[in-house]
C-alpha cells in the first residue's frame, strides 16, 4: 500500500514584513538580504494568530482538495516547534478545532525538518494498513521566536502553515522517506524557549536573552549543503533513480544558495525547483508543504510526476521523501 498525496493546502498571514521595513529596525540592507538569502519579504502572524489557527485553515483546504471530511481522518500529526503551549499539543487543539475526536493526534518536533519527519511517520501507518487517511501539517511562528534586534535571525524567518492529506492507494504515492539527526550541532542553531510573545513595541515582557532563537548562520550553511547533498544522493540511490529522472524538487526554503547547491547536485534546472522564499522567508516546518501546495494549485505539479521533498534544520535534523504525486 502507498501513501498518496490526496490533498494539500496552506495559509500565510496577511501582514508583510519587507526588507525595507527591516532596514528601519536593524543594521541591514535590502541588497544584502536579497543577495545572501533570496528573500524580499516574509509574512508575520498577527496577535490573534497561532500555529493552531493557521493550521486549521491549511488543513481545511487540504481536506477539501482531497474531497474528505475531518471525520474521515485516522490520525493528525502536526510538525511544529512554536505552538502556544507545551501541552495539550497543537495537534490535539487542531483536532478539536476540526470537530473530530478519538483519533490519535500528536506533535512532532524536528524544527525546519519537522514536516519530513511527520510525513515519514504517516507513511509507515498507511503502508502497514493501520490508517487510510492521515492529516500531516507543518506550522510555525518562528518570527515570534527571533530577537527583534538580532539581524542574524529576523531577516530570515516568517510565519505560516502548510497541510497535506495522505491517503492509502494501491498504485502510487510515497516511495521512500529518509531521516537523519545529529545532536552534536546543538550550539549552531536552537531556541531556548517556546513562543515568547512580543508586544507592539517589539519588547517581550520577562523574556531573557537565552530564550531567543540563536543561529551561527555560516556554519549552519556549510553543514546544510553537505548533508542535503548526501541526502538527495541517498534518496535517488534507494529508488534506483538517476539525476534527471525527477520532475520537481520541493526544498525547504531557508536560503536560495542552499537550494541552488542541492539542485546542482541533482542536475536539476532551477525551473524545476519550487521556490517561495522570496515572499515567505523561512517558515520552518511549514516551508515544504507551503511550496508543495503553491505548485500544485498553480498547476506546475501534475498527477503522475515524481517529486523530491527535502528539509534541513535545527537539531540538526534533516529528511527527504520521494513521491509520485
Ligand atoms: O532553516 C534552518 C536552517 N537555517 C539555515 O539554513 C540558515 C543557513 N545560513 C544562511 O542562510 C546564511 O549563513 C546567512 C544568510 C544566515 C548568512 O549569510 P552568509 O553568507 O553566511 O553571511 P555571514 O554570516 O558569513 O556574514 C557575512 C557578513 C558579516 O560581516 P563581515 O564579518 O564580513 O564584516 C556579517 O556580520 O554579513 C554580515 N551580516 C549582515 N549584514 C547585513 C550578517 N547578517 C547581516 C544582515 N545584514 N542581516
CSV table of C-alpha atoms and ligand atoms in Angstrom, one decimal:
chain,number,residue,atom,x,y,z
A,1,UNK,CA,0.0,0.0,0.0
A,2,UNK,CA,1.2,3.5,-0.8
A,3,UNK,CA,0.5,6.8,1.0
A,4,UNK,CA,-0.6,9.1,-1.8
A,5,UNK,CA,-1.0,12.9,-1.5
A,6,UNK,CA,-4.7,13.3,-1.8
A,7,UNK,CA,-4.9,17.0,-1.0
A,8,UNK,CA,-2.9,20.0,0.1
A,9,UNK,CA,-3.4,23.5,1.5
A,10,UNK,CA,-1.6,26.4,3.0
A,11,UNK,CA,-2.0,29.6,4.9
A,12,UNK,CA,0.1,32.7,5.1
A,13,UNK,CA,-0.7,35.6,7.5
A,14,UNK,CA,-1.7,38.9,5.9
A,15,UNK,CA,1.0,41.1,7.5
A,16,UNK,CA,4.1,41.6,5.3
A,17,UNK,CA,7.5,42.4,6.7
A,18,UNK,CA,9.7,43.7,3.8
A,19,UNK,CA,13.4,44.1,3.6
A,20,UNK,CA,12.8,47.8,3.6
A,21,UNK,CA,10.9,47.5,6.9
A,22,UNK,CA,13.9,45.7,8.4
A,23,UNK,CA,16.3,48.4,7.2
A,24,UNK,CA,14.5,50.7,9.6
A,25,UNK,CA,14.9,48.3,12.5
A,26,UNK,CA,18.4,46.8,12.3
A,27,UNK,CA,21.7,47.4,10.6
A,28,UNK,CA,21.0,45.6,7.3
A,29,UNK,CA,20.1,46.3,3.7
A,30,UNK,CA,17.6,45.0,1.1
A,31,UNK,CA,20.6,44.3,-1.2
A,32,UNK,CA,22.4,42.2,1.4
A,33,UNK,CA,19.3,40.2,2.3
A,34,UNK,CA,18.4,39.5,-1.3
A,35,UNK,CA,22.0,38.6,-2.3
A,36,UNK,CA,22.8,36.4,0.6
A,37,UNK,CA,19.3,34.7,1.0
A,38,UNK,CA,17.0,35.4,-1.9
A,39,UNK,CA,14.3,36.8,0.5
A,40,UNK,CA,12.4,40.0,-0.2
A,41,UNK,CA,9.6,39.8,2.4
A,42,UNK,CA,8.0,37.4,4.9
A,43,UNK,CA,4.6,37.1,6.5
A,44,UNK,CA,4.2,37.7,10.2
A,45,UNK,CA,1.4,36.2,12.3
A,46,UNK,CA,-0.9,38.7,13.9
A,47,UNK,CA,-1.5,38.8,17.7
A,48,UNK,CA,-4.6,36.6,17.3
A,49,UNK,CA,-2.9,34.0,15.0
A,50,UNK,CA,-1.2,30.9,16.3
A,51,UNK,CA,0.1,27.6,15.0
A,52,UNK,CA,-3.3,26.2,15.5
A,53,UNK,CA,-5.4,28.9,13.8
A,54,UNK,CA,-3.1,28.8,10.8
A,55,UNK,CA,-3.1,25.0,10.7
A,56,UNK,CA,-6.8,24.9,10.8
A,57,UNK,CA,-7.2,26.9,7.6
A,58,UNK,CA,-4.4,25.0,5.8
A,59,UNK,CA,-6.0,21.7,6.9
A,60,UNK,CA,-9.5,22.6,5.8
A,61,UNK,CA,-8.1,23.4,2.3
A,62,UNK,CA,-6.2,20.1,2.2
A,63,UNK,CA,-9.3,18.2,3.2
A,64,UNK,CA,-11.4,20.0,0.6
A,65,UNK,CA,-8.8,19.2,-2.1
A,66,UNK,CA,-8.8,15.6,-1.0
A,67,UNK,CA,-12.7,15.6,-1.1
A,68,UNK,CA,-12.7,14.3,2.5
A,69,UNK,CA,-14.2,15.4,5.8
A,70,UNK,CA,-12.3,15.6,9.0
A,71,UNK,CA,-14.4,12.7,10.2
A,72,UNK,CA,-12.6,10.5,7.5
A,73,UNK,CA,-9.2,11.1,9.2
A,74,UNK,CA,-7.5,8.3,11.1
A,75,UNK,CA,-4.7,10.4,12.6
A,76,UNK,CA,-3.5,14.0,12.8
A,77,UNK,CA,0.2,14.9,13.0
A,78,UNK,CA,1.4,18.5,13.4
A,79,UNK,CA,5.1,19.3,12.9
A,80,UNK,CA,5.9,22.4,14.9
A,81,UNK,CA,8.3,23.8,17.5
A,82,UNK,CA,6.4,27.0,18.2
A,83,UNK,CA,3.0,26.1,19.5
A,84,UNK,CA,1.4,28.3,22.1
A,85,UNK,CA,1.6,25.6,24.8
A,86,UNK,CA,3.8,22.6,25.6
A,87,UNK,CA,0.6,20.7,26.0
A,88,UNK,CA,-2.1,20.0,25.0
A,89,UNK,CA,-0.3,19.5,21.7
A,90,UNK,CA,-1.1,21.7,18.7
A,91,UNK,CA,-2.4,18.6,17.1
A,92,UNK,CA,-5.0,18.0,19.8
A,93,UNK,CA,-6.1,21.6,19.6
A,94,UNK,CA,-6.3,21.3,15.8
A,95,UNK,CA,-8.3,18.0,16.2
A,96,UNK,CA,-10.8,19.8,18.4
A,97,UNK,CA,-10.9,22.8,16.1
A,98,UNK,CA,-11.7,20.5,13.2
A,99,UNK,CA,-14.6,18.9,15.2
A,100,UNK,CA,-13.3,15.4,15.5
A,101,UNK,CA,-12.3,13.2,18.4
A,102,UNK,CA,-10.8,9.9,19.4
A,103,UNK,CA,-8.3,9.5,16.6
A,104,UNK,CA,-4.6,9.9,17.7
A,105,UNK,CA,-3.3,13.5,17.3
A,106,UNK,CA,0.2,14.5,18.2
A,107,UNK,CA,3.0,16.9,17.5
A,108,UNK,CA,6.4,16.2,16.0
A,109,UNK,CA,9.4,18.4,16.8
A,110,UNK,CA,12.2,18.4,14.4
A,111,UNK,CA,12.4,22.2,13.7
A,112,UNK,CA,12.6,23.1,10.0
A,113,UNK,CA,12.7,19.3,9.1
A,114,UNK,CA,9.6,18.5,11.1
A,115,UNK,CA,7.3,18.1,8.1
A,116,UNK,CA,9.6,15.4,6.7
A,117,UNK,CA,9.6,13.5,10.0
A,118,UNK,CA,5.8,13.8,10.3
A,119,UNK,CA,5.4,12.6,6.7
A,120,UNK,CA,7.7,9.6,7.3
A,121,UNK,CA,5.6,8.6,10.4
A,122,UNK,CA,2.4,8.9,8.5
A,123,UNK,CA,3.8,6.9,5.6
A,124,UNK,CA,4.6,4.0,8.0
A,125,UNK,CA,1.0,3.9,9.3
A,126,UNK,CA,-0.6,3.9,5.8
A,127,UNK,CA,2.0,1.5,4.4
A,128,UNK,CA,1.3,-1.1,7.0
A,129,UNK,CA,-2.5,-0.7,6.7
A,130,UNK,CA,-3.2,0.8,10.1
A,131,UNK,CA,-4.5,4.1,8.7
A,132,UNK,CA,-6.3,5.1,5.5
A,133,UNK,CA,-6.2,8.9,5.7
A,134,UNK,CA,-3.7,11.0,7.7
A,135,UNK,CA,-3.6,14.8,8.0
A,136,UNK,CA,0.0,16.0,8.1
A,137,UNK,CA,0.6,19.7,9.0
A,138,UNK,CA,3.7,21.8,9.2
A,139,UNK,CA,3.2,25.1,11.0
A,140,UNK,CA,5.4,27.6,12.8
A,141,UNK,CA,5.7,31.2,14.0
A,142,UNK,CA,9.5,31.3,14.2
A,143,UNK,CA,9.5,35.1,13.5
A,144,UNK,CA,8.0,35.3,17.0
A,145,UNK,CA,11.0,33.5,18.5
A,146,UNK,CA,13.5,35.9,16.9
A,147,UNK,CA,15.0,38.7,19.0
A,148,UNK,CA,13.7,41.8,17.2
A,149,UNK,CA,17.2,43.4,17.5
A,150,UNK,CA,19.1,40.4,16.0
A,151,UNK,CA,19.8,40.9,12.3
A,152,UNK,CA,21.2,37.4,12.1
A,153,UNK,CA,17.8,35.8,12.5
A,154,UNK,CA,14.9,38.3,11.9
A,155,UNK,CA,15.8,38.7,8.2
A,156,UNK,CA,15.3,35.0,7.6
A,157,UNK,CA,12.2,33.8,9.4
A,158,UNK,CA,8.5,34.2,8.5
A,159,UNK,CA,5.3,32.5,9.8
A,160,UNK,CA,2.8,30.2,8.1
A,161,UNK,CA,1.2,26.7,7.8
A,162,UNK,CA,1.0,24.0,5.2
A,163,UNK,CA,-1.1,20.8,5.2
A,164,UNK,CA,-1.2,17.6,3.3
A,165,UNK,CA,-3.7,14.7,3.5
A,166,UNK,CA,-2.1,11.3,2.8
A,167,UNK,CA,-4.5,8.5,1.7
A,168,UNK,CA,-4.0,4.8,1.1
A,169,UNK,CA,-3.6,4.0,-2.5
A,170,UNK,CA,-2.7,0.7,-4.3
A,171,UNK,CA,-0.7,2.1,-7.2
A,172,UNK,CA,1.4,5.1,-6.2
A,173,UNK,CA,2.4,7.6,-3.6
A,174,UNK,CA,5.4,7.9,-1.3
A,175,UNK,CA,8.2,5.6,-2.4
A,176,UNK,CA,10.6,6.2,0.5
A,177,UNK,CA,11.5,8.6,3.2
A,178,UNK,CA,14.9,9.2,4.7
A,179,UNK,CA,15.6,10.8,8.1
A,180,UNK,CA,18.7,11.8,9.9
A,181,UNK,CA,19.6,13.7,13.1
A,182,UNK,CA,22.9,14.9,14.6
A,183,UNK,CA,22.5,16.3,18.1
A,184,UNK,CA,26.1,17.4,18.4
A,185,UNK,CA,25.4,20.6,16.4
A,186,UNK,CA,23.0,22.0,19.1
A,187,UNK,CA,25.1,25.1,19.6
A,188,UNK,CA,24.8,26.2,16.0
A,189,UNK,CA,21.0,26.6,15.9
A,190,UNK,CA,18.3,26.5,18.5
A,191,UNK,CA,15.8,28.2,20.7
A,192,UNK,CA,15.7,28.2,24.4
A,193,UNK,CA,12.1,28.8,25.0
A,194,UNK,CA,8.9,28.3,23.1
A,195,UNK,CA,7.0,31.2,21.9
A,196,UNK,CA,7.8,34.4,23.8
A,197,UNK,CA,5.1,36.8,22.6
A,198,UNK,CA,6.3,40.3,21.8
A,199,UNK,CA,4.1,43.4,22.2
A,200,UNK,CA,3.7,46.1,19.6
A,201,UNK,CA,6.9,47.8,20.5
A,202,UNK,CA,8.9,44.6,20.0
A,203,UNK,CA,9.6,44.2,23.7
A,204,UNK,CA,8.9,40.9,25.3
A,205,UNK,CA,7.9,41.2,28.9
A,206,UNK,CA,10.0,39.0,31.0
A,207,UNK,CA,11.9,37.3,28.2
A,208,UNK,CA,15.6,36.7,28.8
A,209,UNK,CA,18.3,36.8,26.1
A,210,UNK,CA,18.8,33.0,26.1
A,211,UNK,CA,15.2,32.4,25.2
A,212,UNK,CA,15.6,33.8,21.7
A,213,UNK,CA,16.4,31.8,18.6
A,214,UNK,CA,20.1,31.7,18.0
A,215,UNK,CA,22.0,30.7,14.8
A,216,UNK,CA,25.6,30.6,13.6
A,217,UNK,CA,24.5,31.1,10.1
A,218,UNK,CA,27.5,30.4,8.0
A,219,UNK,CA,28.3,27.2,10.0
A,220,UNK,CA,24.8,26.0,9.6
A,221,UNK,CA,25.0,26.8,5.9
A,222,UNK,CA,28.0,24.6,5.4
A,223,UNK,CA,26.6,21.6,7.2
A,224,UNK,CA,23.2,22.0,5.5
A,225,UNK,CA,24.7,22.0,2.0
A,226,UNK,CA,26.8,18.9,2.8
A,227,UNK,CA,24.1,16.9,4.5
A,228,UNK,CA,21.4,17.8,1.9
A,229,UNK,CA,23.8,16.7,-0.9
A,230,UNK,CA,24.3,13.3,0.8
A,231,UNK,CA,20.5,13.1,1.5
A,232,UNK,CA,19.4,13.5,-2.1
A,233,UNK,CA,22.1,11.1,-3.3
A,234,UNK,CA,20.8,8.5,-0.8
A,235,UNK,CA,17.2,9.1,-1.9
A,236,UNK,CA,17.9,8.7,-5.6
A,237,UNK,CA,20.1,5.6,-5.0
A,238,UNK,CA,17.5,3.9,-2.8
A,239,UNK,CA,14.9,4.3,-5.6
A,240,UNK,CA,17.4,3.3,-8.3
A,241,UNK,CA,16.9,6.7,-10.0
A,242,UNK,CA,19.4,8.8,-11.9
A,243,UNK,CA,19.8,12.5,-11.8
A,244,UNK,CA,17.4,13.9,-14.3
A,245,UNK,CA,14.6,11.5,-13.5
A,246,UNK,CA,12.8,13.8,-11.1
A,247,UNK,CA,10.1,16.2,-12.2
A,248,UNK,CA,10.2,18.6,-9.3
A,249,UNK,CA,12.4,19.4,-6.3
A,250,UNK,CA,10.4,20.9,-3.4
A,251,UNK,CA,13.1,22.0,-1.0
A,252,UNK,CA,13.0,23.6,2.5
A,253,UNK,CA,13.0,27.4,1.8
A,254,UNK,CA,15.9,28.5,4.0
A,255,UNK,CA,18.3,30.2,1.6
A,256,UNK,CA,18.4,30.4,-2.2
A,257,UNK,CA,22.1,29.5,-2.3
A,258,UNK,CA,21.5,26.2,-0.3
A,259,UNK,CA,18.6,25.3,-2.7
A,260,UNK,CA,20.8,26.0,-5.7
A,261,UNK,CA,23.5,23.8,-4.4
A,262,UNK,CA,21.0,20.9,-3.9
A,263,UNK,CA,19.5,21.4,-7.3
A,264,UNK,CA,23.0,21.4,-8.8
A,265,UNK,CA,23.7,18.1,-7.1
A,266,UNK,CA,20.6,16.7,-8.7
A,267,UNK,CA,21.4,18.3,-12.1
A,268,UNK,CA,18.0,20.0,-12.0
A,269,UNK,CA,17.5,23.3,-13.7
A,270,UNK,CA,16.0,26.0,-11.3
A,271,UNK,CA,12.8,26.0,-13.4
A,272,UNK,CA,12.1,22.5,-11.9
A,273,UNK,CA,12.6,23.7,-8.3
A,274,UNK,CA,9.7,25.2,-6.4
A,275,UNK,CA,10.7,28.5,-4.8
A,276,UNK,CA,8.5,30.6,-2.4
A,277,UNK,CA,11.2,32.0,-0.1
A,278,UNK,CA,11.3,35.3,-2.0
A,279,UNK,CA,7.9,36.2,-0.4
A,280,UNK,CA,7.6,33.7,2.5
A,281,UNK,CA,11.1,33.7,4.0
A,282,UNK,CA,11.9,30.6,6.0
A,283,UNK,CA,8.7,29.3,7.6
A,284,UNK,CA,10.4,26.4,9.3
A,285,UNK,CA,8.2,23.2,9.4
A,286,UNK,CA,5.6,25.0,7.1
A,287,UNK,CA,8.0,25.6,4.3
A,288,UNK,CA,7.9,22.4,2.3
A,289,UNK,CA,4.1,21.9,2.5
A,290,UNK,CA,3.5,25.6,1.5
A,291,UNK,CA,5.8,25.2,-1.5
A,292,UNK,CA,4.1,21.9,-2.4
A,293,UNK,CA,0.6,23.4,-2.2
A,294,UNK,CA,1.6,26.5,-4.2
A,295,UNK,CA,3.0,24.5,-7.1
A,296,UNK,CA,0.0,22.1,-7.1
A,297,UNK,CA,-2.5,24.9,-7.1
A,298,UNK,CA,-0.8,26.9,-9.8
A,299,UNK,CA,-0.7,23.7,-12.0
A,300,UNK,CA,3.0,23.2,-12.2
A,301,UNK,CA,2.9,19.9,-10.3
A,302,UNK,CA,0.8,17.3,-12.2
A,303,UNK,CA,-0.5,13.9,-11.2
A,304,UNK,CA,1.9,11.1,-12.0
A,305,UNK,CA,5.0,13.3,-11.7
A,306,UNK,CA,8.0,12.4,-9.5
A,307,UNK,CA,8.8,14.8,-6.6
A,308,UNK,CA,11.6,15.0,-4.2
A,309,UNK,CA,10.8,16.8,-0.9
A,310,UNK,CA,13.6,17.7,1.5
A,311,UNK,CA,14.3,19.8,4.5
A,312,UNK,CA,17.2,20.6,6.9
A,313,UNK,CA,17.0,22.4,10.3
A,314,UNK,CA,17.8,22.7,14.0
A,315,UNK,CA,18.8,19.6,15.9
A,316,UNK,CA,20.3,19.1,13.4
A,317,UNK,CA,17.6,17.1,11.8
A,318,UNK,CA,17.1,16.5,8.1
A,319,UNK,CA,14.9,14.3,5.9
A,320,UNK,CA,13.5,13.6,2.4
A,321,UNK,CA,10.6,11.9,0.7
A,322,UNK,CA,10.5,10.6,-2.9
A,323,UNK,CA,6.9,10.7,-4.1
A,324,UNK,CA,4.9,10.0,-7.2
A,325,UNK,CA,2.1,12.7,-7.0
B,1,LIG,O1,16.2,26.5,8.3
B,1,LIG,C1,17.1,26.3,9.3
B,1,LIG,C2,18.5,26.2,8.7
B,1,LIG,N1,19.0,27.6,8.6
B,1,LIG,C3,19.7,27.8,7.6
B,1,LIG,O2,19.8,27.0,6.7
B,1,LIG,C4,20.4,29.1,7.5
B,1,LIG,C5,21.8,28.9,6.9
B,1,LIG,N2,22.6,30.1,6.8
B,1,LIG,C6,22.4,31.1,5.9
B,1,LIG,O3,21.4,31.1,5.3
B,1,LIG,C7,23.5,32.1,5.8
B,1,LIG,O4,24.6,31.7,6.5
B,1,LIG,C8,23.0,33.5,6.3
B,1,LIG,C9,22.0,34.1,5.3
B,1,LIG,C10,22.4,33.5,7.6
B,1,LIG,C11,24.2,34.5,6.3
B,1,LIG,O5,24.9,34.5,5.1
B,1,LIG,P1,26.5,34.3,5.0
B,1,LIG,O6,26.8,34.5,3.6
B,1,LIG,O7,26.8,33.0,5.6
B,1,LIG,O8,27.0,35.5,5.8
B,1,LIG,P2,27.9,35.6,7.1
B,1,LIG,O9,27.2,35.1,8.3
B,1,LIG,O10,29.2,34.9,6.8
B,1,LIG,O11,28.2,37.1,7.2
B,1,LIG,C12,28.8,37.9,6.2
B,1,LIG,C13,28.8,39.3,6.6
B,1,LIG,C14,29.4,39.5,8.0
B,1,LIG,O12,30.1,40.7,8.0
B,1,LIG,P3,31.7,40.8,7.9
B,1,LIG,O13,32.2,40.0,9.1
B,1,LIG,O14,32.0,40.1,6.6
B,1,LIG,O15,32.0,42.2,8.0
B,1,LIG,C15,28.1,39.7,8.8
B,1,LIG,O16,28.3,40.5,10.0
B,1,LIG,O17,27.5,39.9,6.6
B,1,LIG,C16,27.2,40.4,7.9
B,1,LIG,N3,25.8,40.2,8.2
B,1,LIG,C17,24.8,41.0,7.8
B,1,LIG,N4,24.9,42.2,7.1
B,1,LIG,C18,23.7,42.8,6.8
B,1,LIG,C19,25.2,39.2,8.8
B,1,LIG,N5,23.9,39.4,8.9
B,1,LIG,C20,23.6,40.5,8.2
B,1,LIG,C21,22.5,41.2,7.9
B,1,LIG,N6,22.5,42.3,7.2
B,1,LIG,N7,21.2,40.7,8.3
